[in-house]
mmCIF file of C-alpha atoms in Angstrom:
data_model
loop_
_atom_site.group_PDB
_atom_site.id
_atom_site.type_symbol
_atom_site.label_atom_id
_atom_site.label_comp_id
_atom_site.label_asym_id
_atom_site.label_seq_id
_atom_site.Cartn_x
_atom_site.Cartn_y
_atom_site.Cartn_z
ATOM 1 C CA UNK T 14 -47.277 78.203 -18.771
ATOM 2 C CA UNK T 15 -47.135 81.810 -19.594
ATOM 3 C CA UNK T 16 -44.635 82.372 -16.958
ATOM 4 C CA UNK T 17 -42.251 79.223 -16.646
ATOM 5 C CA UNK T 18 -39.906 81.138 -14.703
ATOM 6 C CA UNK T 19 -42.163 81.500 -11.755
ATOM 7 C CA UNK T 20 -42.664 77.699 -11.682
ATOM 8 C CA UNK T 21 -38.733 76.902 -12.274
ATOM 9 C CA UNK T 22 -37.255 79.625 -9.892
ATOM 10 C CA UNK T 23 -39.798 79.642 -7.214
ATOM 11 C CA UNK T 24 -40.191 77.286 -4.086
ATOM 12 C CA UNK T 25 -43.305 76.682 -1.962
ATOM 13 C CA UNK T 26 -42.251 77.077 1.572
ATOM 14 C CA UNK T 27 -44.298 74.309 3.092
ATOM 15 C CA UNK T 28 -41.642 72.576 5.272
ATOM 16 C CA UNK T 29 -41.810 73.264 8.802
ATOM 17 C CA UNK T 30 -38.695 73.702 11.076
ATOM 18 C CA UNK T 31 -36.958 70.496 12.449
ATOM 19 C CA UNK T 32 -36.462 70.191 16.194
ATOM 20 C CA UNK T 33 -33.018 69.791 17.799
ATOM 21 C CA UNK T 34 -33.659 66.057 18.158
ATOM 22 C CA UNK T 35 -34.183 65.687 14.566
ATOM 23 C CA UNK T 36 -31.198 67.851 13.672
ATOM 24 C CA UNK T 37 -28.861 65.737 15.682
ATOM 25 C CA UNK T 38 -30.336 62.499 14.581
ATOM 26 C CA UNK T 39 -29.845 63.259 10.867
ATOM 27 C CA UNK T 40 -26.444 64.694 11.396
ATOM 28 C CA UNK T 41 -25.179 61.613 13.486
ATOM 29 C CA UNK T 42 -26.768 59.322 10.726
ATOM 30 C CA UNK T 43 -25.249 61.293 7.841
ATOM 31 C CA UNK T 44 -21.596 61.665 9.541
ATOM 32 C CA UNK T 45 -21.493 57.875 10.480
ATOM 33 C CA UNK T 46 -21.803 56.962 7.100
ATOM 34 C CA UNK T 47 -18.341 58.837 6.435
ATOM 35 C CA UNK T 48 -15.455 56.162 6.323
ATOM 36 C CA UNK T 49 -13.283 56.578 9.283
ATOM 37 C CA UNK T 50 -16.238 57.854 11.524
ATOM 38 C CA UNK T 51 -18.205 54.708 12.193
ATOM 39 C CA UNK T 52 -15.852 53.332 14.723
ATOM 40 C CA UNK T 53 -17.011 53.481 18.296
ATOM 41 C CA UNK T 54 -13.638 55.039 19.548
ATOM 42 C CA UNK T 55 -14.518 58.137 17.833
ATOM 43 C CA UNK T 56 -18.075 58.352 19.122
ATOM 44 C CA UNK T 57 -16.924 61.745 21.147
ATOM 45 C CA UNK T 58 -15.739 63.294 18.094
ATOM 46 C CA UNK T 59 -18.757 62.632 16.087
ATOM 47 C CA UNK T 60 -21.073 63.944 18.937
ATOM 48 C CA UNK T 61 -19.030 67.205 18.689
ATOM 49 C CA UNK T 62 -19.424 67.270 14.955
ATOM 50 C CA UNK T 63 -22.959 66.762 15.424
ATOM 51 C CA UNK T 64 -23.298 69.585 17.883
ATOM 52 C CA UNK T 65 -21.264 71.951 15.541
ATOM 53 C CA UNK T 66 -23.549 71.146 12.455
ATOM 54 C CA UNK T 67 -27.032 71.784 14.591
ATOM 55 C CA UNK T 68 -25.519 75.194 15.971
ATOM 56 C CA UNK T 69 -24.577 76.437 12.677
ATOM 57 C CA UNK T 70 -27.939 75.450 11.005
ATOM 58 C CA UNK T 71 -29.894 77.170 14.135
ATOM 59 C CA UNK T 72 -27.520 80.302 13.876
ATOM 60 C CA UNK T 73 -28.501 80.599 10.180
ATOM 61 C CA UNK T 74 -31.985 80.387 10.841
ATOM 62 C CA UNK T 75 -31.999 83.028 13.561
ATOM 63 C CA UNK T 76 -29.882 85.282 11.297
ATOM 64 C CA UNK T 77 -32.549 84.900 8.581
ATOM 65 C CA UNK T 78 -35.146 85.722 10.839
ATOM 66 C CA UNK T 79 -33.415 88.985 11.981
ATOM 67 C CA UNK T 80 -32.545 89.675 8.307
ATOM 68 C CA UNK T 81 -36.418 89.777 7.754
ATOM 69 C CA UNK T 82 -37.260 91.742 10.524
ATOM 70 C CA UNK T 83 -34.764 94.468 9.864
ATOM 71 C CA UNK T 84 -34.992 94.476 6.057
ATOM 72 C CA UNK T 85 -38.283 92.792 5.440
ATOM 73 C CA UNK T 86 -36.567 90.414 2.959
ATOM 74 C CA UNK T 87 -36.955 86.743 3.148
ATOM 75 C CA UNK T 88 -33.840 84.393 3.233
ATOM 76 C CA UNK T 89 -35.136 80.591 3.175
ATOM 77 C CA UNK T 90 -33.464 78.299 5.583
ATOM 78 C CA UNK T 91 -34.774 74.670 4.674
ATOM 79 C CA UNK T 92 -34.056 71.306 5.971
ATOM 80 C CA UNK T 93 -32.298 70.912 2.260
ATOM 81 C CA UNK T 94 -30.048 73.521 3.234
ATOM 82 C CA UNK T 95 -29.114 71.372 6.363
ATOM 83 C CA UNK T 96 -28.548 68.443 4.268
ATOM 84 C CA UNK T 97 -26.431 70.506 1.751
ATOM 85 C CA UNK T 98 -24.580 71.815 5.045
ATOM 86 C CA UNK T 99 -24.007 67.910 5.974
ATOM 87 C CA UNK T 100 -22.814 67.329 2.609
ATOM 88 C CA UNK T 101 -20.362 70.239 2.420
ATOM 89 C CA UNK T 102 -19.277 69.035 5.813
ATOM 90 C CA UNK T 103 -18.663 65.547 4.466
ATOM 91 C CA UNK T 104 -16.556 66.552 1.481
ATOM 92 C CA UNK T 105 -14.481 68.820 3.790
ATOM 93 C CA UNK T 106 -13.680 65.930 6.003
ATOM 94 C CA UNK T 107 -12.882 63.750 3.079
ATOM 95 C CA UNK T 108 -10.521 66.455 1.523
ATOM 96 C CA UNK T 109 -8.940 66.834 5.120
ATOM 97 C CA UNK T 110 -8.611 63.073 5.484
ATOM 98 C CA UNK T 111 -6.969 62.516 2.117
ATOM 99 C CA UNK T 112 -4.572 65.557 2.868
ATOM 100 C CA UNK T 113 -3.740 63.867 6.004
ATOM 101 C CA UNK T 114 -3.372 60.336 4.258
ATOM 102 C CA UNK T 115 -0.908 61.952 1.788
ATOM 103 C CA UNK T 116 1.187 63.793 4.568
ATOM 104 C CA UNK T 117 1.072 60.615 6.546
ATOM 105 C CA UNK T 118 2.419 58.655 3.394
ATOM 106 C CA UNK T 119 4.957 61.219 2.876
ATOM 107 C CA UNK T 120 5.981 61.215 6.504
ATOM 108 C CA UNK T 121 6.098 57.533 6.196
ATOM 109 C CA UNK T 122 8.225 57.372 3.224
ATOM 110 C CA UNK T 123 10.465 60.118 4.533
ATOM 111 C CA UNK T 124 11.000 58.007 7.844
ATOM 112 C CA UNK T 125 11.731 54.994 5.921
ATOM 113 C CA UNK T 126 14.255 56.766 3.747
ATOM 114 C CA UNK T 127 15.772 58.142 7.031
ATOM 115 C CA UNK T 128 16.020 54.651 8.579
ATOM 116 C CA UNK T 129 17.551 53.017 5.449
ATOM 117 C CA UNK T 130 19.823 56.012 5.328
ATOM 118 C CA UNK T 131 20.653 55.362 9.139
ATOM 119 C CA UNK T 132 21.316 51.676 8.509
ATOM 120 C CA UNK T 133 23.518 52.294 5.315
ATOM 121 C CA UNK T 134 25.334 54.938 7.476
ATOM 122 C CA UNK T 135 26.099 52.216 10.130
ATOM 123 C CA UNK T 136 27.203 49.672 7.539
ATOM 124 C CA UNK T 137 29.594 52.292 5.994
ATOM 125 C CA UNK T 138 30.871 53.050 9.389
ATOM 126 C CA UNK T 139 31.495 49.581 10.355
ATOM 127 C CA UNK T 140 33.179 49.222 6.942
ATOM 128 C CA UNK T 141 35.236 52.181 7.647
ATOM 129 C CA UNK T 142 36.424 50.940 10.972
ATOM 130 C CA UNK T 143 37.247 47.500 9.214
ATOM 131 C CA UNK T 144 39.410 49.257 6.605
ATOM 132 C CA UNK T 145 40.888 51.824 9.180
ATOM 133 C CA UNK T 146 43.901 49.645 9.731
ATOM 134 C CA UNK T 147 44.467 49.044 6.171
ATOM 135 C CA UNK T 148 44.033 52.809 5.364
ATOM 136 C CA UNK T 149 46.696 53.537 7.954
ATOM 137 C CA UNK T 150 48.844 50.996 6.380
ATOM 138 C CA UNK T 151 48.271 52.483 3.055
ATOM 139 C CA UNK T 152 48.979 55.861 4.368
ATOM 140 C CA UNK T 153 52.303 54.624 5.795
ATOM 141 C CA UNK T 154 53.123 53.052 2.570
ATOM 142 C CA UNK T 155 52.445 56.057 0.773
ATOM 143 C CA UNK T 156 54.535 58.221 3.026
ATOM 144 C CA UNK T 157 57.464 55.856 2.914
ATOM 145 C CA UNK T 158 57.126 55.749 -0.967
ATOM 146 C CA UNK T 159 56.970 59.760 -1.149
ATOM 147 C CA UNK T 160 60.438 59.729 1.038
ATOM 148 C CA UNK T 161 61.792 57.103 -1.272
ATOM 149 C CA UNK T 162 60.801 59.365 -4.330
ATOM 150 C CA UNK T 163 62.414 62.473 -2.774
ATOM 151 C CA UNK T 164 65.607 60.358 -2.402
ATOM 152 C CA UNK T 165 65.689 58.935 -5.872
ATOM 153 C CA UNK T 166 64.894 62.343 -7.277
ATOM 154 C CA UNK T 167 67.931 63.879 -5.478
ATOM 155 C CA UNK T 168 70.074 61.137 -6.850
ATOM 156 C CA UNK T 169 68.349 61.453 -10.195
ATOM 157 C CA UNK T 170 69.338 65.014 -10.077
ATOM 158 C CA UNK T 171 73.070 64.172 -9.072
ATOM 159 C CA UNK T 172 73.191 61.586 -11.884
ATOM 160 C CA UNK T 173 71.763 64.218 -14.264
ATOM 161 C CA UNK T 174 74.347 66.700 -13.378
ATOM 162 C CA UNK T 175 77.004 64.005 -13.440
ATOM 163 C CA UNK T 176 75.789 62.744 -16.959
ATOM 164 C CA UNK T 177 75.786 66.639 -18.209
ATOM 165 C CA UNK T 178 79.390 66.934 -16.927
ATOM 166 C CA UNK T 179 80.383 63.702 -18.565
ATOM 167 C CA UNK T 180 78.608 64.691 -21.743
ATOM 168 C CA UNK T 181 80.611 67.870 -21.648
ATOM 169 C CA UNK T 182 83.803 66.077 -21.125
ATOM 170 C CA UNK T 183 82.663 63.608 -23.887
ATOM 171 C CA UNK T 184 82.011 66.593 -26.093
ATOM 172 C CA UNK T 185 85.426 68.092 -25.466
ATOM 173 C CA UNK T 186 87.121 64.644 -26.154
ATOM 174 C CA UNK T 187 85.139 64.098 -29.248
ATOM 175 C CA UNK T 188 86.308 67.502 -30.412
ATOM 176 C CA UNK T 189 89.715 66.511 -29.564
ATOM 177 C CA UNK T 190 89.521 63.053 -31.319
ATOM 178 C CA UNK T 191 88.108 64.796 -34.283
ATOM 179 C CA UNK T 192 91.078 67.122 -34.229
ATOM 180 C CA UNK T 193 93.673 64.000 -33.917
ATOM 181 C CA UNK T 194 91.712 62.224 -36.524
ATOM 182 C CA UNK T 195 91.798 65.198 -39.121
ATOM 183 C CA UNK T 196 95.617 65.628 -38.215
ATOM 184 C CA UNK T 197 96.233 61.955 -38.963
ATOM 185 C CA UNK T 198 94.168 61.917 -42.062
ATOM 186 C CA UNK T 199 96.202 65.183 -43.360
ATOM 187 C CA UNK T 200 99.313 63.107 -42.258
ATOM 188 C CA UNK T 201 97.953 60.112 -43.907
ATOM 189 C CA UNK T 202 97.410 61.978 -47.197
ATOM 190 C CA UNK T 203 100.743 63.435 -47.277
ATOM 191 C CA UNK T 204 102.247 59.895 -46.583
ATOM 192 C CA UNK T 205 100.388 58.101 -49.233
ATOM 193 C CA UNK T 206 102.184 59.650 -52.133
ATOM 194 C CA UNK T 207 105.520 58.600 -50.556
ATOM 195 C CA UNK T 208 104.293 55.226 -49.772
ATOM 196 C CA UNK T 209 102.921 54.830 -53.262
ATOM 197 C CA UNK T 210 106.338 55.891 -54.721
ATOM 198 C CA UNK T 211 108.045 53.597 -52.261
ATOM 199 C CA UNK T 212 105.984 50.794 -53.335
ATOM 200 C CA UNK T 213 106.678 51.543 -56.923
ATOM 201 C CA UNK T 214 110.530 51.496 -56.223
ATOM 202 C CA UNK T 215 110.007 48.233 -54.127
ATOM 203 C CA UNK T 216 108.574 46.610 -57.298
ATOM 204 C CA UNK T 217 111.319 47.728 -59.439
ATOM 205 C CA UNK T 218 113.956 46.275 -57.041
ATOM 206 C CA UNK T 219 115.567 43.002 -58.410
ATOM 207 C CA UNK T 220 118.412 40.828 -57.316
ATOM 208 C CA UNK T 221 121.273 42.724 -59.246
ATOM 209 C CA UNK T 222 120.197 45.834 -57.034
ATOM 210 C CA UNK T 223 120.685 43.773 -53.687
ATOM 211 C CA UNK T 224 124.064 42.378 -54.972
ATOM 212 C CA UNK T 225 124.981 45.933 -55.865
ATOM 213 C CA UNK T 226 124.017 47.143 -52.311
ATOM 214 C CA UNK T 227 125.886 44.424 -50.702
ATOM 215 C CA UNK T 228 128.930 44.973 -52.660
ATOM 216 C CA UNK T 229 129.349 48.542 -50.899
ATOM 217 C CA UNK T 230 131.971 48.706 -48.516
ATOM 218 C CA UNK T 231 130.559 52.047 -47.183
ATOM 219 C CA UNK T 232 126.915 52.704 -48.361
ATOM 220 C CA UNK T 233 125.845 56.076 -48.281
ATOM 221 C CA UNK T 234 123.964 57.669 -45.608
ATOM 222 C CA UNK T 235 120.672 57.215 -47.496
ATOM 223 C CA UNK T 236 121.044 53.471 -48.117
ATOM 224 C CA UNK T 237 122.194 53.115 -44.478
ATOM 225 C CA UNK T 238 119.253 55.054 -43.266
ATOM 226 C CA UNK T 239 116.730 52.631 -45.279
ATOM 227 C CA UNK T 240 118.440 49.543 -44.011
ATOM 228 C CA UNK T 241 118.171 50.455 -40.496
ATOM 229 C CA UNK T 242 114.759 51.361 -40.818
ATOM 230 C CA UNK T 243 114.015 47.859 -42.335
ATOM 231 C CA UNK T 244 115.931 46.205 -39.054
ATOM 232 C CA UNK T 245 113.905 48.348 -36.842
ATOM 233 C CA UNK T 246 110.441 47.359 -38.651
ATOM 234 C CA UNK T 247 111.497 43.810 -38.920
ATOM 235 C CA UNK T 248 112.780 43.637 -35.208
ATOM 236 C CA UNK T 249 116.237 42.412 -36.254
ATOM 237 C CA UNK T 250 119.093 43.098 -34.131
ATOM 238 C CA UNK T 251 121.678 45.408 -35.679
ATOM 239 C CA UNK T 252 125.193 44.118 -36.137
ATOM 240 C CA UNK T 253 128.032 45.957 -34.783
ATOM 241 C CA UNK T 254 129.677 45.555 -38.119
ATOM 242 C CA UNK T 255 129.572 48.711 -40.108
ATOM 243 C CA UNK T 256 129.691 46.926 -43.603
ATOM 244 C CA UNK T 257 126.759 46.866 -45.739
ATOM 245 C CA UNK T 258 127.036 43.196 -46.390
ATOM 246 C CA UNK T 259 126.781 42.160 -42.834
ATOM 247 C CA UNK T 260 123.659 44.449 -42.312
ATOM 248 C CA UNK T 261 121.915 42.916 -45.337
ATOM 249 C CA UNK T 262 122.542 39.030 -44.462
ATOM 250 C CA UNK T 263 119.710 38.952 -41.990
ATOM 251 C CA UNK T 264 117.353 40.846 -44.266
ATOM 252 C CA UNK T 265 118.145 38.176 -47.199
#
């Protein structure tokens, strides 16, 4: 009780070494408990693993004896160490099995995706083969449409040039029409006062004035010009007689 470390940290070497048959039997029993190694088809693999474990344990035992002989220091290799070796070996096998299983699943998933992709590609190729005539027809239609567009573009360009020329001509004609309209308006403005004066004079005429004009044997040139203008406006045929009375009869 005064030195508890001597009890906790020391081990009494009362174990004797196991013979090879015992090591092989323990290793085989221990390894057959691992899932996947209990099948009879892997018996040769199990025997190889058992031999490997036995060789490793014996090699460590021989090395510990050599270590004791050369350095006078003990390195104890007990059956517990052999069981720990088997436990570590079992863990390594399980880890490798998990890695292989994960790799197998990844490979299977990849193969499944590749197969699905291959099927999709085959379907798409079949659809493309089915749509190929339609695509060719659409290509021909597109080419024909492009040719027609080129032709229409040429016609449109010609039409645009024609319209521009006509627009220029129309602008010139519009300017001429405006000039004529301005001249006509100017002439009208000049004629309106004379028209107003003529209307006033017409309103002031009475029967006596007409009788006076009819009585003229040789009317003045102004009167004659007015009567001839009225005959022209009324589309009245002029009489050959030169007297005023004969010219005024159709007007009355």
